[in-house]
Amino acid sequence: MTTYEPIIGIELHAELMTNSKMFCGCKVVDSVEADPNTAVCPVCLGMPGMLPVINQKAVEFSMRVALALNCDIQHHNIFARKNYFYPDLPKAYQISQYELPIGTNGWVDVELEDGTQKRIGIRRVHMEEDTGKLTHLDSGGSLVDYNRSGVPLLEIVSEPDIHSGEEARAYGMKIRQILRYLGVNSGDMEKGVLRVEPNISLRPSGTTAFGKRTELKNLNSFRALADGTAFEIARQTQVLDAGGEVAQETRGWHDTKRITFSQRSKEEAEDYRYFPEPDLPPLHISDEWIAQVRATLPELPDAKIARYQAAYGLSEYDAQVLAEERGTAVWFDEAVSAYPDAKVVANWVINNLFALMNEHKQGIEQIRVMPAGLGELLKLVDDGTINSSTAKEVLAEMFVGGKGATAVVQAKGLAQISDEGAITAVIQQIIADNSDQVAAYQGGKTKLMGWFVGQVMKATRGKANPALVNKLLQERLNE
Ligand code: ADP
Ligand code: MG
Ligand code: ZN
């Protein structure tokens, strides 16, 4: 039997979170929440004679992405018309980039499930505009909402360097993470602001020529990307094993049946009659402009993870967890500025803060605990004002009430008891009340020490300084 090598290249579309649209002043609105056709004008409705104007912010956002994906930035940019008719495209052409995209020749490293990394080439990054949104009614007929028409859209096209559904998923997730880090896209796939389309073909192992590909459209999750790709690989294998040929076509993914199905034969580029957009001048991007945009790039996830391991000695896993989202990483970085033992801060964030965020269903942007607040809390532990189990209580209180650490400790009377006299009085009472245990301890059952410590803690509602309790108990019991 022939074995096959799957070859996969991914087209990913990301809407850019600019204030206004790509070629007009209309606001970019939430496609789910805004009323239909409330953010439209003659330009994005494709009225005759209206002229587009390039959105500078959208170009800068595109440059951010292209630079973050290690692309060369094209100095001479041309917009092109991609001609086709569809009711969601009132101009009957989409303004896109064709021969001269803004970014070319990039790469991104993705993390595979076995913990290894793999470099995937980025063929091109180009600017275009989104189409309107059609809703097909069960009762017949369709509705169209042009709010999305003309929203800046970035297309990121990978090299065919991907070889499985899992790799496809890892690639998609990495691109999404970078887009979110750059602040250009929310990554909210349910809202359709990020869409992925894998192109999939097989070739006999050991050969070099590419086979016929199918393209999967309208995947709305990375799970669909992984499963749809794996399904296509299996389906094409069967077709080839049976002596058949794979048809070059566009296929859909059925999310409940979990199968792909044929939609239409694949159109070729020449079908679109691309030609340079006559209503827009060439867009020149200077080296100075590139340098300015490059200077605004945040530290990206890979760099953060490497730094957390090298500079702070964190495990790879902890570093990844902290760097997963930019908001969390920035919060952590600020907490480390307030309290320089990064390992301690990392443990508190991962073990305690994340637990509170889960419990209260809050993201890092919503929480009221400030990074410096965690630093203040940890200093109270260091100087003996509270012990670390009380500190967890205090953090929970800070989380809910939004107060600072010192304020919570004072308001709740949680300060640790480090007064020898007060603790000694408690110990004497416990010794008096528990003569059996005292006798057993003194008869050699030294394990009872833990029980005595527990009694003192109970009597002081956890506030006694544990080191002092131990010392004083030893003294009394060994008298
Ligand atoms: P088109 O618009 O014709 O789909 P694009 O350039 O937008 O072309 O995207 C092509 C994508 O398909 C790229 O990601 C590329 O790597 C990938 N690709 C090209 N040929 C094959 C093939 N034979 N098998 C799998 N992927 C392919
Ligand atoms: Mg395509
Ligand atoms: Zn408009």
Coordinates of C-alpha atoms and ligand atoms in Angstrom, one line a residue:
M1 CA 0.0 0.0 0.0
T2 CA 1.1 3.5 -0.8
T3 CA 1.6 5.8 2.2
Y4 CA 1.0 9.5 1.8
E5 CA 2.4 12.7 3.2
P6 CA -0.3 15.3 4.0
I7 CA 0.6 18.8 2.8
I8 CA -1.3 21.7 4.4
G9 CA -1.2 25.4 3.9
I10 CA -3.5 27.8 5.8
E11 CA -5.2 31.0 4.9
L12 CA -6.2 33.0 7.9
H13 CA -8.4 36.1 7.8
A14 CA -8.3 38.5 10.8
E15 CA -10.4 41.6 11.1
L16 CA -8.4 44.5 12.5
M17 CA -9.7 46.3 15.6
T18 CA -9.3 49.8 14.2
N19 CA -11.9 52.5 15.1
S20 CA -13.0 53.1 11.5
K21 CA -13.2 51.0 8.4
M22 CA -10.5 50.3 5.8
F23 CA -11.6 52.9 3.1
C24 CA -14.3 55.1 4.8
G25 CA -15.0 56.8 8.1
C26 CA -17.6 54.3 9.3
K27 CA -17.1 52.9 12.7
V28 CA -16.1 49.3 13.1
V29 CA -18.9 47.9 15.3
D30 CA -19.4 44.6 17.0
S31 CA -21.1 42.4 14.4
V32 CA -23.2 40.6 16.9
E33 CA -24.3 43.4 19.2
A34 CA -24.8 46.4 16.8
D35 CA -28.1 46.8 14.9
P36 CA -27.8 45.7 11.3
N37 CA -26.8 48.4 8.7
T38 CA -26.2 51.2 11.2
A39 CA -22.5 51.6 10.5
V40 CA -22.6 52.2 6.7
C41 CA -22.1 55.0 4.2
P42 CA -22.1 55.3 0.4
V43 CA -18.4 54.1 0.2
C44 CA -18.9 50.8 2.0
L45 CA -22.3 50.4 0.4
G46 CA -20.6 50.5 -3.0
M47 CA -22.5 53.5 -4.4
P48 CA -21.3 54.7 -7.8
G49 CA -18.7 57.4 -7.8
M50 CA -17.7 57.1 -4.2
L51 CA -13.9 57.1 -3.6
P52 CA -12.0 55.0 -1.0
V53 CA -9.4 56.5 1.3
I54 CA -6.8 54.2 2.9
N55 CA -7.0 53.9 6.7
Q56 CA -3.5 54.7 8.1
K57 CA -4.1 52.8 11.3
A58 CA -5.1 49.7 9.4
V59 CA -1.8 49.9 7.5
E60 CA 0.1 50.2 10.8
F61 CA -1.8 47.3 12.3
S62 CA -1.0 45.2 9.2
M63 CA 2.7 46.2 9.6
R64 CA 2.7 45.2 13.2
V65 CA 1.5 41.7 12.2
A66 CA 3.8 41.4 9.3
L67 CA 6.8 42.4 11.5
A68 CA 5.8 40.1 14.3
L69 CA 5.6 37.3 11.8
N70 CA 9.2 38.1 10.6
C71 CA 8.1 39.2 7.2
D72 CA 9.8 41.6 4.8
I73 CA 7.7 44.8 4.5
Q74 CA 7.0 45.8 1.0
H75 CA 7.8 49.4 0.4
H76 CA 5.7 49.7 -2.7
N77 CA 2.1 48.6 -2.1
I78 CA -0.6 48.3 -4.7
F79 CA -4.2 47.6 -4.0
A80 CA -6.1 45.4 -6.5
R81 CA -9.7 44.7 -7.4
K82 CA -10.8 41.1 -7.0
N83 CA -13.9 40.9 -9.0
Y84 CA -16.9 38.7 -8.3
F85 CA -20.6 39.2 -7.6
Y86 CA -22.2 38.2 -4.4
P87 CA -25.0 39.9 -2.4
D88 CA -22.6 40.6 0.5
L89 CA -20.3 42.5 -1.8
P90 CA -22.2 45.5 -3.1
K91 CA -19.4 46.9 -5.3
A92 CA -19.0 43.5 -7.0
Y93 CA -15.3 43.7 -6.2
Q94 CA -13.3 43.5 -3.1
I95 CA -10.3 45.8 -2.7
S96 CA -7.4 43.6 -1.8
Q97 CA -3.7 43.2 -2.5
Y98 CA -2.6 40.8 -5.1
E99 CA 0.9 40.9 -6.6
L100 CA 2.4 43.2 -4.0
P101 CA 1.3 42.3 -0.5
I102 CA 2.5 44.3 2.5
G103 CA 4.4 41.4 4.0
T104 CA 6.2 38.5 2.5
N105 CA 8.6 35.7 3.4
G106 CA 8.1 35.4 7.1
W107 CA 7.9 32.6 9.6
V108 CA 6.5 31.7 13.0
D109 CA 7.5 29.0 15.5
V110 CA 4.7 26.8 16.8
E111 CA 4.6 24.5 19.8
L112 CA 3.5 20.9 19.1
E113 CA 1.8 18.6 21.5
D114 CA 5.0 16.6 22.2
G115 CA 6.7 19.8 23.4
T116 CA 8.8 20.3 20.3
Q117 CA 8.8 23.5 18.2
K118 CA 8.4 23.7 14.5
R119 CA 9.0 26.7 12.2
I120 CA 6.2 27.4 9.6
G121 CA 6.8 29.7 6.7
I122 CA 4.5 32.7 6.1
R123 CA 4.1 33.2 2.4
R124 CA 2.3 36.6 2.5
V125 CA 0.4 39.0 4.6
H126 CA -2.0 41.3 2.7
M127 CA -4.6 43.9 3.4
E128 CA -8.1 43.8 2.2
E129 CA -11.7 44.6 3.3
D130 CA -14.3 42.4 4.7
T131 CA -17.6 41.7 3.0
G132 CA -21.1 42.1 4.5
K133 CA -22.8 39.3 6.4
L134 CA -25.6 37.2 5.1
T135 CA -28.2 35.5 7.2
H136 CA -30.2 32.8 5.5
L137 CA -33.7 32.5 7.0
D138 CA -35.3 29.1 7.7
S139 CA -38.5 30.6 6.3
G140 CA -36.8 31.3 3.0
G141 CA -35.0 34.5 1.9
S142 CA -31.8 36.0 3.2
L143 CA -30.9 39.2 5.1
V144 CA -27.8 41.2 4.6
D145 CA -26.0 43.4 7.1
Y146 CA -23.4 45.7 5.6
N147 CA -21.9 46.8 9.0
R148 CA -19.0 44.4 8.3
S149 CA -18.6 45.6 4.7
G150 CA -15.3 47.4 4.4
V151 CA -13.9 46.4 7.9
P152 CA -10.1 46.1 7.6
L153 CA -9.2 42.5 7.0
L154 CA -5.8 41.0 7.0
E155 CA -5.1 37.7 5.2
I156 CA -2.2 35.7 6.4
V157 CA -1.1 32.8 4.1
S158 CA 1.2 30.1 5.3
E159 CA 3.7 28.1 3.2
P160 CA 2.5 24.5 2.8
D161 CA 4.7 23.5 5.8
I162 CA 2.0 21.9 7.9
H163 CA 1.5 18.1 7.9
S164 CA -1.4 17.2 10.3
G165 CA -4.6 18.4 11.8
E166 CA -2.8 18.9 15.1
E167 CA 0.0 21.0 13.5
A168 CA -2.7 23.1 11.8
R169 CA -4.4 23.7 15.2
A170 CA -1.1 24.6 16.8
Y171 CA -0.4 27.1 14.0
G172 CA -3.8 28.7 14.2
M173 CA -3.5 29.1 18.0
K174 CA -0.1 30.7 17.7
I175 CA -1.2 33.2 15.1
R176 CA -4.2 34.0 17.3
Q177 CA -2.0 34.5 20.3
I178 CA 0.3 36.9 18.4
L179 CA -2.7 38.9 17.0
R180 CA -4.1 39.3 20.5
Y181 CA -0.6 40.3 21.9
L182 CA -0.4 42.9 19.2
G183 CA -3.8 44.3 20.1
V184 CA -5.1 44.1 16.5
N185 CA -7.7 41.3 16.9
S186 CA -9.7 39.9 19.8
G187 CA -9.3 36.4 18.6
D188 CA -13.0 35.9 19.2
M189 CA -13.8 33.2 16.7
E190 CA -17.4 32.8 17.6
K191 CA -17.9 36.4 16.4
G192 CA -16.2 35.6 13.1
V193 CA -13.4 38.1 13.6
L194 CA -10.9 35.3 12.9
R195 CA -11.4 32.7 10.2
V196 CA -9.2 29.9 9.1
E197 CA -9.2 27.9 5.8
P198 CA -6.8 25.0 5.4
N199 CA -5.7 23.8 2.0
I200 CA -5.0 20.1 2.1
S201 CA -3.4 17.6 -0.3
L202 CA -1.6 14.3 -0.2
R203 CA 1.4 13.1 -2.1
P204 CA 3.0 9.6 -2.1
S205 CA 5.7 9.6 0.7
G206 CA 9.1 10.3 -0.8
T207 CA 7.8 12.2 -3.8
T208 CA 8.1 16.0 -4.2
A209 CA 5.3 17.1 -6.6
F210 CA 2.2 18.4 -4.8
G211 CA -1.2 16.6 -5.3
K212 CA -4.5 18.2 -5.9
R213 CA -5.8 20.2 -3.0
T214 CA -9.1 20.8 -1.3
E215 CA -9.8 24.0 0.7
L216 CA -12.0 23.9 3.8
K217 CA -14.1 27.0 4.3
N218 CA -15.8 28.6 7.2
L219 CA -14.2 26.8 10.1
N220 CA -15.2 28.6 13.3
S221 CA -12.9 26.9 15.9
F222 CA -9.5 25.4 16.1
R223 CA -11.1 22.1 17.0
A224 CA -12.9 22.2 13.7
L225 CA -9.6 23.1 12.0
A226 CA -7.8 20.0 13.6
D227 CA -10.7 17.6 13.0
G228 CA -11.7 18.9 9.6
T229 CA -8.1 18.6 8.4
A230 CA -7.7 15.1 9.8
F231 CA -11.0 14.1 8.2
E232 CA -9.9 15.4 4.8
I233 CA -6.6 13.6 5.1
A234 CA -8.5 10.3 5.8
R235 CA -11.0 11.0 3.0
Q236 CA -8.3 11.8 0.4
T237 CA -6.4 8.7 1.4
Q238 CA -9.4 6.6 0.7
V239 CA -10.0 8.2 -2.6
L240 CA -6.4 7.7 -3.7
D241 CA -6.3 4.1 -2.4
A242 CA -9.4 3.3 -4.4
G243 CA -7.5 4.5 -7.5
G244 CA -9.5 7.7 -7.7
E245 CA -8.4 11.3 -8.1
V246 CA -8.9 14.1 -5.6
A247 CA -11.1 16.8 -7.1
Q248 CA -9.7 20.4 -6.6
E249 CA -12.6 21.9 -4.8
T250 CA -13.9 24.0 -1.9
R251 CA -15.4 22.0 0.8
G252 CA -17.4 22.8 3.9
W253 CA -17.2 21.3 7.4
H254 CA -20.3 20.0 9.1
D255 CA -19.8 20.7 12.7
T256 CA -22.3 18.3 14.1
K257 CA -21.9 15.4 11.7
R258 CA -18.1 16.1 11.8
I259 CA -17.6 15.5 8.0
T260 CA -16.5 17.6 5.1
F261 CA -18.8 18.0 2.0
S262 CA -18.3 19.4 -1.4
Q263 CA -19.4 23.0 -2.0
R264 CA -18.1 24.1 -5.3
S265 CA -15.2 23.5 -7.7
K266 CA -12.2 25.7 -6.8
E267 CA -12.0 29.0 -8.6
E268 CA -8.6 30.0 -10.0
A269 CA -7.0 33.4 -9.5
E270 CA -7.6 34.3 -13.2
D271 CA -11.4 33.9 -12.6
Y272 CA -11.2 37.0 -10.4
R273 CA -9.8 39.3 -13.2
Y274 CA -7.5 41.1 -10.7
F275 CA -6.4 44.5 -11.8
P276 CA -4.8 47.4 -10.0
E277 CA -7.4 49.5 -8.1
P278 CA -7.7 52.7 -10.1
D279 CA -9.2 54.7 -7.3
L280 CA -6.2 54.3 -4.9
P281 CA -2.7 55.6 -5.4
P282 CA 0.2 53.2 -4.7
L283 CA 0.9 53.2 -1.0
H284 CA 4.6 53.9 -0.2
I285 CA 5.9 52.6 3.1
S286 CA 9.2 54.3 4.1
D287 CA 12.0 52.7 6.2
E288 CA 11.3 55.4 8.9
W289 CA 7.6 54.4 9.1
I290 CA 8.6 50.7 9.4
A291 CA 11.1 51.6 12.2
Q292 CA 8.4 53.6 14.0
V293 CA 6.0 50.8 14.0
R294 CA 8.6 48.2 14.9
A295 CA 9.4 50.3 18.0
T296 CA 5.8 49.9 19.2
L297 CA 5.8 46.1 19.1
P298 CA 5.3 44.6 22.5
E299 CA 7.5 41.8 23.8
L300 CA 6.0 38.7 22.0
P301 CA 5.1 35.4 23.7
D302 CA 8.2 33.5 22.6
A303 CA 10.5 36.2 23.9
K304 CA 8.6 36.4 27.2
I305 CA 8.7 32.7 27.8
A306 CA 12.5 32.6 27.1
R307 CA 13.0 35.6 29.5
Y308 CA 10.9 34.1 32.3
Q309 CA 13.0 30.9 32.1
A310 CA 16.4 32.5 31.7
A311 CA 16.1 35.5 34.0
Y312 CA 13.7 34.1 36.6
G313 CA 14.4 30.4 36.5
L314 CA 10.8 29.5 35.9
S315 CA 9.9 26.2 34.5
E316 CA 8.9 26.1 30.8
Y317 CA 5.3 25.2 31.8
D318 CA 5.0 28.1 34.3
A319 CA 6.5 30.5 31.8
Q320 CA 4.0 29.4 29.2
V321 CA 1.1 29.7 31.5
L322 CA 2.1 33.3 32.5
A323 CA 2.8 34.4 28.9
E324 CA -0.3 32.8 27.5
E325 CA -2.1 36.2 27.4
R326 CA -0.4 39.5 27.2
G327 CA -2.6 41.0 29.9
T328 CA -1.5 38.3 32.4
A329 CA 2.1 38.6 31.4
V330 CA 2.1 42.4 31.8
W331 CA 0.4 42.0 35.2
F332 CA 3.1 39.5 36.3
D333 CA 5.9 41.7 35.0
E334 CA 4.5 44.6 37.1
A335 CA 4.1 42.4 40.2
V336 CA 7.8 41.4 39.8
S337 CA 8.7 45.1 39.7
A338 CA 6.9 45.5 43.0
Y339 CA 8.3 42.3 44.6
P340 CA 11.5 41.1 43.0
D341 CA 11.4 37.4 43.9
A342 CA 9.8 36.3 40.6
K343 CA 9.5 32.7 41.5
V344 CA 7.4 33.5 44.6
V345 CA 5.3 35.9 42.5
A346 CA 4.8 33.3 39.8
N347 CA 3.6 30.8 42.4
W348 CA 1.1 33.2 43.9
V349 CA -0.2 34.2 40.5
I350 CA -0.5 30.6 39.2
N351 CA -1.8 28.9 42.4
N352 CA -3.8 31.6 44.0
L353 CA -4.7 34.5 41.7
F354 CA -5.7 32.2 38.8
A355 CA -7.9 30.2 41.2
L356 CA -9.7 33.3 42.3
M357 CA -10.1 34.5 38.7
N358 CA -11.6 31.1 37.8
E359 CA -13.9 31.1 40.8
H360 CA -15.2 34.6 40.1
K361 CA -15.1 34.2 36.3
Q362 CA -13.0 37.3 35.8
G363 CA -10.2 38.0 33.3
I364 CA -7.0 39.8 34.2
E365 CA -8.4 43.1 32.8
Q366 CA -11.3 43.0 35.2
I367 CA -9.7 42.1 38.5
R368 CA -9.3 44.7 41.2
V369 CA -6.1 43.3 42.7
M370 CA -3.2 45.5 41.5
P371 CA 0.2 44.0 40.7
A372 CA 1.7 46.2 43.4
G373 CA -1.0 45.0 45.8
L374 CA 0.3 41.5 45.5
G375 CA 3.8 42.8 46.2
E376 CA 2.5 44.6 49.3
L377 CA 0.9 41.4 50.5
L378 CA 4.0 39.4 50.0
K379 CA 6.0 41.9 52.0
L380 CA 3.6 41.6 54.9
V381 CA 4.4 37.9 54.9
D382 CA 8.2 38.6 54.8
D383 CA 8.1 41.0 57.7
G384 CA 6.0 38.6 59.8
T385 CA 2.8 40.7 59.9
I386 CA 0.9 37.7 58.6
N387 CA 1.7 34.1 57.9
S388 CA 1.2 32.7 54.4
S389 CA -2.0 30.9 55.0
T390 CA -3.6 34.2 56.3
A391 CA -2.1 35.8 53.2
K392 CA -4.3 33.6 51.0
E393 CA -7.3 34.8 52.9
V394 CA -6.2 38.4 52.6
L395 CA -5.7 37.9 48.8
A396 CA -9.3 36.5 48.5
E397 CA -10.6 39.6 50.4
M398 CA -8.6 42.0 48.3
F399 CA -10.0 40.2 45.2
V400 CA -13.6 40.6 46.3
G401 CA -13.4 44.0 48.1
G402 CA -10.8 45.8 46.0
K403 CA -8.9 47.0 49.2
G404 CA -5.1 46.9 49.6
A405 CA -3.3 44.2 51.6
T406 CA -2.5 46.4 54.7
A407 CA -6.1 47.8 54.8
V408 CA -7.6 44.2 54.8
V409 CA -5.2 43.0 57.5
Q410 CA -6.1 46.0 59.7
A411 CA -9.8 45.9 59.1
K412 CA -10.1 42.2 59.8
G413 CA -7.6 42.1 62.6
L414 CA -5.6 39.5 60.8
A415 CA -2.2 40.7 61.9
Q416 CA -0.1 37.8 63.2
I417 CA 0.3 37.4 66.9
S418 CA 4.0 37.6 67.6
D419 CA 3.6 38.6 71.2
E420 CA 5.3 35.9 73.4
G421 CA 3.1 36.7 76.4
A422 CA -0.1 36.3 74.5
I423 CA 0.9 33.0 72.9
T424 CA 2.3 31.6 76.1
A425 CA -1.0 32.3 77.8
V426 CA -2.8 30.3 75.1
I427 CA -0.3 27.5 75.4
Q428 CA -0.7 27.3 79.2
Q429 CA -4.4 27.0 78.8
I430 CA -4.1 24.2 76.3
I431 CA -1.6 22.3 78.4
A432 CA -3.9 22.6 81.4
D433 CA -6.9 21.3 79.4
N434 CA -5.1 18.3 77.8
S435 CA -3.1 16.5 80.5
D436 CA -3.5 13.2 78.7
Q437 CA -1.8 14.4 75.5
V438 CA 0.8 16.2 77.6
A439 CA 1.6 12.9 79.4
A440 CA 1.7 11.0 76.1
Y441 CA 4.0 13.6 74.5
Q442 CA 6.3 13.5 77.4
G443 CA 6.2 9.7 77.4
G444 CA 7.8 9.8 73.9
K445 CA 4.9 10.4 71.5
T446 CA 6.6 13.4 70.0
K447 CA 4.5 13.3 66.9
L448 CA 1.8 15.0 69.0
M449 CA 3.7 18.3 68.6
G450 CA 1.7 18.9 65.4
W451 CA -1.5 18.4 67.2
F452 CA -0.5 21.0 69.9
V453 CA 0.5 23.5 67.2
G454 CA -2.9 22.9 65.6
Q455 CA -4.7 23.7 68.9
V456 CA -2.8 26.9 69.3
M457 CA -3.6 28.0 65.8
K458 CA -7.3 27.1 66.3
A459 CA -7.4 29.2 69.5
T460 CA -5.8 32.2 67.7
R461 CA -7.8 31.8 64.5
G462 CA -4.7 31.1 62.6
K463 CA -3.0 34.3 63.5
A464 CA -0.2 33.0 65.8
N465 CA 3.3 33.3 64.4
P466 CA 4.0 29.6 63.6
A467 CA 7.7 29.7 64.3
L468 CA 7.1 31.3 67.7
V469 CA 4.4 28.8 68.5
N470 CA 6.7 25.9 67.8
K471 CA 9.5 27.4 69.9
L472 CA 7.3 28.2 72.9
L473 CA 5.6 24.8 72.8
Q474 CA 8.9 23.0 72.7
E475 CA 10.0 24.9 75.7
R476 CA 6.9 24.3 77.7
L477 CA 6.4 20.6 76.8
N478 CA 10.0 19.7 77.4
E479 CA 10.1 21.5 80.8
Ligands
ADP1 P1 -5.9 30.5 -3.3 O1 -6.5 31.8 -3.1 O2 -5.8 29.9 -4.6 O3 -6.4 29.4 -2.3 P2 -3.7 31.4 -1.7 O4 -2.4 31.8 -2.1 O5 -4.7 32.3 -1.0 O6 -4.4 30.7 -2.9 O7 -3.5 30.2 -0.6 C1 -3.0 29.0 -1.0 C2 -2.7 28.2 0.3 O8 -2.7 26.9 -0.1 C3 -1.3 28.5 0.9 O9 -1.4 28.4 2.3 C4 -0.4 27.4 0.3 O10 0.6 27.1 1.1 C5 -1.4 26.3 0.2 N1 -1.2 25.3 -0.9 C6 -0.9 25.6 -2.1 N2 -0.8 24.4 -2.8 C7 -1.1 23.4 -2.0 C8 -1.2 22.0 -2.1 N3 -1.1 21.4 -3.2 N4 -1.6 21.3 -1.0 C9 -1.8 22.0 0.2 N5 -1.7 23.3 0.3 C10 -1.4 24.0 -0.7
MG2 MG -7.6 30.0 -1.0
ZN3 ZN -18.7 53.4 5.2

